[in-house]
Short mmCIF file of C-alpha atoms and ligand atoms in Angstrom, two decimals:
data_model
loop_
_atom_site.label_atom_id
_atom_site.label_comp_id
_atom_site.label_asym_id
_atom_site.label_seq_id
_atom_site.Cartn_x
_atom_site.Cartn_y
_atom_site.Cartn_z
CA MET V 184 1.76 -2.70 25.93
CA GLN V 185 2.40 -5.61 24.16
CA ALA V 186 4.74 -4.73 20.69
CA ILE V 187 6.76 -6.38 18.15
CA LEU V 188 10.03 -5.24 18.27
CA ALA V 189 13.17 -5.86 16.58
CA ARG V 190 16.24 -6.42 18.07
CA GLN V 191 18.34 -6.65 15.07
CA PHE V 192 17.94 -6.76 10.82
CA GLY V 193 17.74 -10.53 9.95
CA GLY V 194 14.62 -12.98 8.54
CA PRO V 195 11.31 -12.80 9.85
CA GLU V 196 12.66 -14.88 13.09
CA VAL V 197 13.87 -11.11 14.46
CA LEU V 198 10.44 -9.91 15.49
CA GLN V 199 9.91 -10.41 18.91
CA LEU V 200 7.05 -9.62 21.12
CA ALA V 201 7.73 -7.66 23.62
CA GLN V 202 6.13 -6.13 26.79
CA LEU V 203 7.16 -2.33 26.65
CA PRO V 204 6.08 0.88 28.71
CA ASP V 205 2.98 2.41 27.94
CA PRO V 206 3.65 5.71 26.02
CA ALA V 207 2.01 9.00 26.68
CA ALA V 208 0.61 11.94 23.95
CA LYS V 209 2.67 14.65 24.46
CA GLN V 210 1.71 18.43 23.13
CA GLY V 211 0.37 18.03 19.63
CA GLN V 212 0.15 14.16 19.79
CA VAL V 213 -2.74 11.77 20.17
CA ARG V 214 -2.74 7.87 21.70
CA VAL V 215 -4.56 5.45 19.19
CA ARG V 216 -5.48 1.99 20.84
CA ILE V 217 -4.33 0.41 17.90
CA HIS V 218 -7.15 -2.69 16.96
CA ALA V 219 -5.73 -3.92 13.23
CA ILE V 220 -2.07 -3.48 11.83
CA GLY V 221 -1.56 -3.57 7.85
CA VAL V 222 1.45 -5.56 6.78
CA ASN V 223 3.25 -3.77 3.67
CA PRO V 224 5.83 -5.62 1.58
CA TYR V 225 8.50 -2.75 2.76
CA GLU V 226 7.86 -3.61 6.52
CA THR V 227 10.11 -7.10 5.31
CA TYR V 228 13.03 -4.98 3.24
CA MET V 229 13.64 -2.77 6.43
CA ARG V 230 13.28 -5.82 9.03
CA ALA V 231 16.24 -7.17 6.73
CA GLY V 232 18.15 -3.73 7.05
CA ALA V 233 18.17 -3.58 3.12
CA TYR V 234 15.35 -0.74 2.74
CA ALA V 235 16.33 3.59 2.41
CA ILE V 236 15.11 3.64 5.50
CA ARG V 237 17.42 2.28 7.99
CA PRO V 238 15.86 2.56 11.59
CA GLU V 239 18.09 2.24 14.86
CA LEU V 240 17.53 -1.06 16.78
CA PRO V 241 15.90 -2.18 18.54
CA TYR V 242 12.86 -0.46 16.43
CA ILE V 243 8.83 -1.51 16.36
CA PRO V 244 8.06 -2.08 12.33
CA GLY V 245 5.08 -0.93 10.79
CA ALA V 246 3.14 2.58 9.92
CA ASP V 247 -0.22 1.56 8.68
CA ALA V 248 -2.90 0.42 11.77
CA ALA V 249 -6.21 1.52 13.04
CA GLY V 250 -8.10 1.77 16.18
CA VAL V 251 -9.48 4.62 18.76
CA ILE V 252 -8.01 7.91 20.09
CA ASP V 253 -7.35 7.51 23.95
CA GLN V 254 -5.35 9.65 24.68
CA ILE V 255 -4.92 13.49 23.65
CA GLY V 256 -2.23 15.91 24.46
CA ASP V 257 -2.27 19.32 24.93
CA ASP V 258 -2.88 21.60 21.57
CA VAL V 259 -5.01 19.16 19.89
CA SER V 260 -7.70 20.26 18.34
CA GLY V 261 -10.55 18.67 16.55
CA TRP V 262 -10.27 15.13 17.90
CA THR V 263 -12.17 13.64 21.20
CA THR V 264 -10.88 10.12 23.00
CA GLY V 265 -13.31 7.27 21.34
CA ASP V 266 -12.75 8.82 18.15
CA ARG V 267 -12.54 5.89 15.29
CA VAL V 268 -9.23 6.75 12.98
CA TYR V 269 -6.26 5.06 10.61
CA ILE V 270 -3.32 6.38 11.09
CA SER V 271 -0.04 7.03 8.57
CA GLY V 272 3.37 6.41 10.44
CA THR V 273 3.63 6.97 14.40
CA ALA V 274 5.51 9.76 16.26
CA ILE V 275 8.55 7.19 16.73
CA HIS V 276 8.91 7.78 12.33
CA LYS V 277 6.41 8.13 9.50
CA ALA V 278 7.53 4.66 8.27
CA TYR V 279 7.58 2.82 11.59
CA GLY V 280 6.22 1.89 14.91
CA ALA V 281 2.47 0.66 14.41
CA TYR V 282 3.01 -3.37 14.99
CA ALA V 283 2.07 -2.27 19.12
CA GLN V 284 -1.03 -2.39 20.97
CA LEU V 285 -0.75 1.72 21.69
CA ALA V 286 0.83 4.04 18.83
CA VAL V 287 0.99 8.20 19.41
CA CYS V 288 1.10 10.14 16.63
CA ASN V 289 1.21 13.56 15.98
CA ALA V 290 -1.85 14.83 15.08
CA ASP V 291 -1.76 15.17 11.25
CA GLN V 292 -0.84 11.12 11.06
CA VAL V 293 -4.35 10.32 12.49
CA HIS V 294 -7.37 10.15 9.86
CA ARG V 295 -11.46 9.63 10.43
CA LEU V 296 -12.21 6.01 10.07
CA PRO V 297 -15.83 6.05 8.81
CA ASP V 298 -18.41 3.45 10.77
CA ARG V 299 -19.09 1.47 7.60
CA ILE V 300 -15.50 0.74 7.33
CA SER V 301 -13.96 -2.16 9.74
CA PHE V 302 -10.66 -1.80 12.32
CA ALA V 303 -9.05 -4.63 9.57
CA GLN V 304 -10.41 -3.15 6.53
CA GLY V 305 -8.72 0.61 8.17
CA ALA V 306 -5.48 -1.21 8.85
CA GLY V 307 -4.37 -1.17 5.12
CA LEU V 308 -5.37 2.37 4.18
CA PHE V 309 -2.23 4.61 4.42
CA VAL V 310 0.75 3.09 2.69
CA PRO V 311 -1.24 1.19 -0.15
CA TYR V 312 -4.13 3.92 -0.98
CA VAL V 313 -1.87 7.34 -0.38
CA THR V 314 0.42 5.25 -3.43
CA ALA V 315 -2.55 4.41 -5.41
CA TRP V 316 -3.86 7.67 -5.53
CA ARG V 317 -0.15 9.47 -6.33
CA ALA V 318 0.47 6.42 -9.20
CA LEU V 319 -3.25 6.68 -10.73
CA PHE V 320 -3.49 11.13 -10.43
CA GLY V 321 -0.20 12.48 -8.99
CA ARG V 322 1.79 10.88 -11.92
CA ALA V 323 -0.22 9.05 -14.61
CA ASN V 324 -2.80 11.57 -14.60
CA THR V 325 -5.35 9.48 -15.22
CA ARG V 326 -8.75 10.24 -16.57
CA ALA V 327 -12.63 9.48 -16.94
CA GLY V 328 -12.52 7.23 -19.90
CA ASP V 329 -8.83 5.65 -19.39
CA VAL V 330 -7.82 2.06 -19.61
CA VAL V 331 -5.73 1.46 -16.82
CA MET V 332 -3.90 -1.87 -16.63
CA ILE V 333 -2.96 -2.89 -12.91
CA HIS V 334 -0.19 -5.16 -13.00
CA GLY V 335 -0.65 -6.61 -9.95
CA ALA V 336 -4.49 -5.81 -8.88
CA SER V 337 -4.84 -9.25 -6.38
CA GLY V 338 -2.42 -6.81 -3.54
CA GLY V 339 -2.79 -3.88 -1.03
CA VAL V 340 -1.53 -1.23 -3.52
CA GLY V 341 -3.28 -3.16 -6.48
CA GLY V 342 -6.35 -2.65 -4.75
CA ALA V 343 -6.65 0.16 -4.00
CA ALA V 344 -5.50 1.61 -7.26
CA THR V 345 -8.12 -0.39 -8.65
CA GLN V 346 -10.80 0.71 -6.82
CA PHE V 347 -9.93 4.40 -6.81
CA ALA V 348 -9.76 4.20 -10.80
CA ALA V 349 -13.06 2.40 -11.32
CA ALA V 350 -14.01 5.33 -8.94
CA ALA V 351 -12.42 7.93 -11.59
CA GLY V 352 -14.24 6.23 -14.25
CA ALA V 353 -11.43 4.23 -16.31
CA THR V 354 -12.01 0.56 -17.28
CA VAL V 355 -9.71 -1.07 -15.55
CA ILE V 356 -7.86 -4.28 -16.35
CA GLY V 357 -6.38 -5.70 -13.38
CA THR V 358 -3.84 -9.21 -13.17
CA ALA V 359 -3.26 -11.72 -10.62
CA GLY V 360 -1.68 -15.01 -10.63
CA SER V 361 -4.37 -17.24 -8.53
CA ALA V 362 -7.83 -17.78 -8.93
CA GLU V 363 -8.61 -16.75 -5.55
CA GLY V 364 -6.74 -12.88 -6.59
CA LEU V 365 -8.62 -13.09 -9.92
CA ASP V 366 -11.84 -13.09 -7.97
CA VAL V 367 -10.13 -10.17 -5.69
CA VAL V 368 -9.48 -8.34 -8.54
CA ARG V 369 -13.44 -8.67 -10.17
CA SER V 370 -14.49 -7.60 -6.97
CA GLN V 371 -13.26 -4.49 -6.58
CA GLY V 372 -14.28 -2.91 -9.90
CA ALA V 373 -11.79 -4.22 -12.57
CA SER V 374 -13.70 -5.07 -15.64
CA HIS V 375 -11.55 -7.59 -16.64
CA ALA V 376 -9.04 -10.18 -14.43
CA VAL V 377 -5.98 -11.70 -16.45
CA ASN V 378 -3.66 -14.42 -15.14
CA HIS V 379 -0.28 -12.75 -15.39
CA LYS V 380 0.72 -16.26 -14.82
CA ASP V 381 -0.77 -17.51 -18.20
CA ALA V 382 1.49 -17.87 -21.52
CA ASN V 383 -0.28 -15.72 -23.77
CA TYR V 384 -2.15 -12.87 -21.13
CA LEU V 385 -0.49 -9.98 -22.88
CA ASP V 386 -2.10 -10.59 -26.27
CA GLU V 387 -5.15 -10.99 -23.95
CA ILE V 388 -4.63 -7.45 -22.87
CA THR V 389 -3.89 -6.09 -26.19
CA LYS V 390 -7.01 -7.95 -27.35
CA LEU V 391 -8.99 -6.69 -24.53
CA THR V 392 -8.46 -2.74 -25.84
CA GLY V 393 -8.77 -3.54 -29.09
CA GLY V 394 -5.39 -3.50 -30.07
CA ARG V 395 -4.78 -0.35 -28.38
CA GLY V 396 -3.23 -1.18 -25.36
CA PRO V 397 -3.47 0.24 -22.20
CA ASP V 398 -3.10 4.10 -21.70
CA VAL V 399 -2.19 3.84 -18.20
CA ILE V 400 -0.38 0.89 -16.56
CA LEU V 401 0.83 0.55 -12.90
CA GLU V 402 3.85 -1.83 -12.35
CA MET V 403 3.96 -3.77 -9.38
CA LEU V 404 7.14 -6.03 -10.38
CA ALA V 405 8.84 -4.11 -12.69
CA ASN V 406 12.58 -6.15 -12.90
CA VAL V 407 9.71 -8.88 -14.58
CA ASN V 408 7.67 -6.73 -16.46
CA LEU V 409 8.80 -3.28 -17.62
CA ASP V 410 9.60 -4.13 -20.96
CA HIS V 411 6.37 -6.01 -21.23
CA ASP V 412 4.51 -2.82 -20.70
CA LEU V 413 6.28 -0.85 -22.84
CA THR V 414 5.47 -3.74 -25.84
CA VAL V 415 1.66 -3.52 -24.79
CA VAL V 416 1.12 0.10 -23.43
CA ALA V 417 -1.38 2.53 -25.93
CA PRO V 418 0.85 5.44 -27.84
CA SER V 419 1.68 8.46 -25.13
CA GLY V 420 0.57 5.78 -22.67
CA ARG V 421 1.88 6.54 -18.93
CA ILE V 422 3.75 3.74 -17.03
CA VAL V 423 4.19 3.91 -13.23
CA VAL V 424 6.70 2.01 -11.63
CA ILE V 425 5.61 1.02 -7.67
CA GLY V 426 7.54 -2.11 -7.56
CA ASN V 427 10.70 -3.44 -8.36
CA ARG V 428 13.03 -6.23 -7.01
CA GLY V 429 16.28 -6.28 -9.09
CA ARG V 430 17.54 -5.18 -12.76
CA VAL V 431 15.76 -5.08 -16.05
CA GLU V 432 16.63 -5.15 -19.62
CA ILE V 433 14.31 -2.86 -21.36
CA ASP V 434 14.06 -1.39 -25.30
CA ALA V 435 14.39 1.45 -25.02
CA ARG V 436 13.15 2.52 -28.38
CA LYS V 437 9.61 1.54 -27.70
CA ILE V 438 9.64 4.32 -25.08
CA MET V 439 10.43 6.82 -28.18
CA THR V 440 8.62 5.18 -30.88
CA LYS V 441 5.15 5.48 -28.67
CA ASP V 442 6.10 8.13 -26.98
CA VAL V 443 5.85 6.89 -23.80
CA SER V 444 6.16 8.63 -20.39
CA VAL V 445 7.46 5.89 -17.36
CA PHE V 446 7.43 7.41 -13.68
CA GLY V 447 8.75 6.26 -10.75
CA LEU V 448 7.07 6.69 -7.41
CA ALA V 449 8.30 6.47 -3.80
CA LEU V 450 5.61 7.18 -1.16
CA TRP V 451 8.37 8.95 1.27
CA ASN V 452 8.81 11.58 -1.38
CA ILE V 453 5.50 12.61 -1.94
CA PRO V 454 4.68 16.74 -1.15
CA ALA V 455 3.36 16.80 2.07
CA GLU V 456 0.47 18.73 0.20
CA GLU V 457 -0.41 15.57 -2.44
CA VAL V 458 -0.20 13.39 0.77
CA ARG V 459 -3.11 15.91 2.42
CA ARG V 460 -5.56 15.49 -1.12
CA ALA V 461 -4.32 11.66 -0.71
CA HIS V 462 -5.99 11.88 2.71
CA GLN V 463 -9.21 13.58 1.64
CA ALA V 464 -9.53 11.44 -1.41
CA ILE V 465 -9.68 8.61 0.81
CA VAL V 466 -11.77 9.15 3.43
CA ALA V 467 -14.39 10.61 1.13
CA GLY V 468 -14.56 7.36 -0.68
CA LEU V 469 -14.91 5.38 2.33
CA GLU V 470 -17.47 7.40 2.99
CA SER V 471 -19.09 7.16 -0.21
CA GLY V 472 -18.60 3.37 -0.70
CA ALA V 473 -16.22 3.69 -3.69
CA LEU V 474 -13.71 2.29 -1.99
CA ASN V 475 -13.88 -0.92 0.37
CA PRO V 476 -10.69 -2.23 1.27
CA VAL V 477 -10.42 -5.93 1.14
CA VAL V 478 -8.90 -8.08 4.17
CA GLY V 479 -7.36 -11.47 2.83
CA THR V 480 -5.75 -12.84 6.24
CA GLU V 481 -6.35 -11.80 9.66
CA MET V 482 -3.60 -12.77 12.23
CA PRO V 483 -2.50 -12.34 15.86
CA LEU V 484 0.48 -9.62 16.54
CA LYS V 485 2.52 -12.13 17.63
CA ASP V 486 2.54 -14.18 14.90
CA ALA V 487 3.97 -11.07 12.58
CA ALA V 488 7.08 -13.15 11.44
CA ARG V 489 4.48 -15.51 9.81
CA ALA V 490 3.09 -12.50 7.99
CA HIS V 491 6.36 -11.01 7.23
CA GLN V 492 7.04 -14.33 4.98
CA GLN V 493 3.45 -14.68 3.53
CA VAL V 494 3.31 -11.19 2.17
CA MET V 495 6.18 -11.79 0.15
CA GLU V 496 4.60 -15.47 -1.09
CA PRO V 497 2.90 -14.98 -4.51
CA GLY V 498 -0.76 -15.59 -4.53
CA ALA V 499 -1.99 -12.35 -2.76
CA ARG V 500 -5.63 -11.56 -1.79
CA GLY V 501 -6.05 -8.21 -0.18
CA LYS V 502 -4.30 -6.89 2.82
CA ILE V 503 -2.51 -9.08 5.60
CA VAL V 504 -4.12 -7.63 9.06
CA LEU V 505 -2.37 -8.43 12.59
CA ILE V 506 -4.97 -7.97 15.45
CA PRO V 507 -2.77 -6.61 18.55
N1 NAP P 79 7.00 2.65 -4.57
C1 NAP P 79 6.53 3.23 -3.25
O1 NAP P 79 6.74 3.52 -2.33
C2 NAP P 79 5.94 1.75 -2.99
C3 NAP P 79 4.55 1.33 -2.10
C4 NAP P 79 3.92 0.46 -1.71
C5 NAP P 79 4.31 -0.22 -2.10
N2 NAP P 79 4.87 -0.31 -3.12
C6 NAP P 79 5.95 -1.85 -3.66
O2 NAP P 79 4.66 -2.33 -4.66
C7 NAP P 79 4.39 -3.87 -4.82
C8 NAP P 79 3.20 -3.77 -4.35
O3 NAP P 79 2.97 -4.00 -3.31
P1 NAP P 79 1.31 -4.31 -2.00
O4 NAP P 79 1.30 -4.05 -0.93
O5 NAP P 79 0.52 -4.45 -3.48
O6 NAP P 79 1.99 -5.66 -2.15
P2 NAP P 79 1.40 -7.21 -2.04
O7 NAP P 79 -0.10 -7.22 -1.49
O8 NAP P 79 2.12 -7.94 -1.59
O9 NAP P 79 0.76 -7.60 -3.80
C9 NAP P 79 1.62 -7.76 -4.65
C10 NAP P 79 0.97 -7.95 -6.01
O10 NAP P 79 2.41 -8.25 -7.13
C11 NAP P 79 1.82 -8.99 -7.79
N3 NAP P 79 2.78 -9.98 -8.62
C12 NAP P 79 3.16 -10.63 -8.52
N4 NAP P 79 3.78 -11.49 -9.44
C13 NAP P 79 3.58 -10.48 -10.26
C14 NAP P 79 3.98 -10.79 -11.53
N5 NAP P 79 4.87 -11.38 -12.36
N6 NAP P 79 3.77 -9.83 -12.45
C15 NAP P 79 2.81 -8.78 -11.89
N7 NAP P 79 2.47 -8.50 -10.49
C16 NAP P 79 2.80 -9.37 -9.79
C17 NAP P 79 0.86 -10.27 -7.13
O11 NAP P 79 0.18 -10.76 -7.32
P3 NAP P 79 -0.23 -12.07 -7.07
O12 NAP P 79 0.23 -13.02 -5.66
O13 NAP P 79 -1.48 -12.68 -7.40
O14 NAP P 79 0.90 -13.04 -8.24
C18 NAP P 79 -0.01 -9.01 -5.94
O15 NAP P 79 -0.81 -8.48 -7.05
C19 NAP P 79 5.51 -4.22 -3.56
O16 NAP P 79 7.29 -3.98 -4.41
C20 NAP P 79 5.31 -2.92 -2.70
O17 NAP P 79 7.04 -3.12 -2.21
C21 NAP P 79 5.84 0.36 -3.33
#
């Protein structure tokens, strides 16, 4: 099979197309012929050797993909060859092994992909949607009627969160940094789309909430925004830090005087039972039409290095997907 292999840590150029032996499904495993692979920012940190999970070299990056089961190991029930699935990690590792034509997964790492969802859409379900579900419902206790601000709604996690929150009956204010990104935010069910590059956008958010502020804020770039979030959040509001790329100074008095709760989350820490419930919610939402993943860019697998450059640039508009 063809796969992207990183033989060393470093810049995007370490991602090289390689010819590897086809893997085989062992007991309790299935093999998936991959049709599309989702690219996530953490894969760039891992590639640089700067991530909490540091694979042994060489390694195949990626944990998000969609395809068709083409081989089934012993003691696996409920699946047949030809079933359409999306994956959540691989048997190699929960956080890598997917930038390839074939991936072997443990049986609990494959999830049914409804016919109405394309493989490219299915490629961005695990990392973005499980993270968004955990942030909204596992951390911030989001309820119908809440105003949810998604600070960075034009990308993978923000788009997933916009769809989940709107489907749950929340009013969503989503931010983006480009005109195209703002269109993506509106198209996913946000009631309001606001440009986080505008000088007065935080005032706009305060106005949109009648002066009260959002009940819930999901934060994709805490090192830039956390203190601003504390300024605009509603009394007793809940802020979830999802993304962070540096240090930040905050006025902790704002947490105190408004009874604010600030939560963190790391996908890899989510308890297994909650991950299972998140996948149930994802499959149900895909089937009902409440969830519709947005694909911004498709490129061939061999262009993984270019995808890693692009995913770190501003101007997100849905997922970047690699096609093997
Ligand atoms: N904690 C976890 O377990 C976990 C899980 C998944 C992801 N993450 C992290 O969460 C972040 C988002 O992931 P993703 O997959 O959604 O990435 P993505 O698809 O690249 O999207 C990045 C988002 O951040 C927005 N952004 C850029 N500058 C911003 C600013 N100044 N204020 C607010 N938002 C800004 C982008 O908007 P524009 O491009 O439109 O400006 C875009 O909406 C990344 O840092 C990722 O590493 C963490």
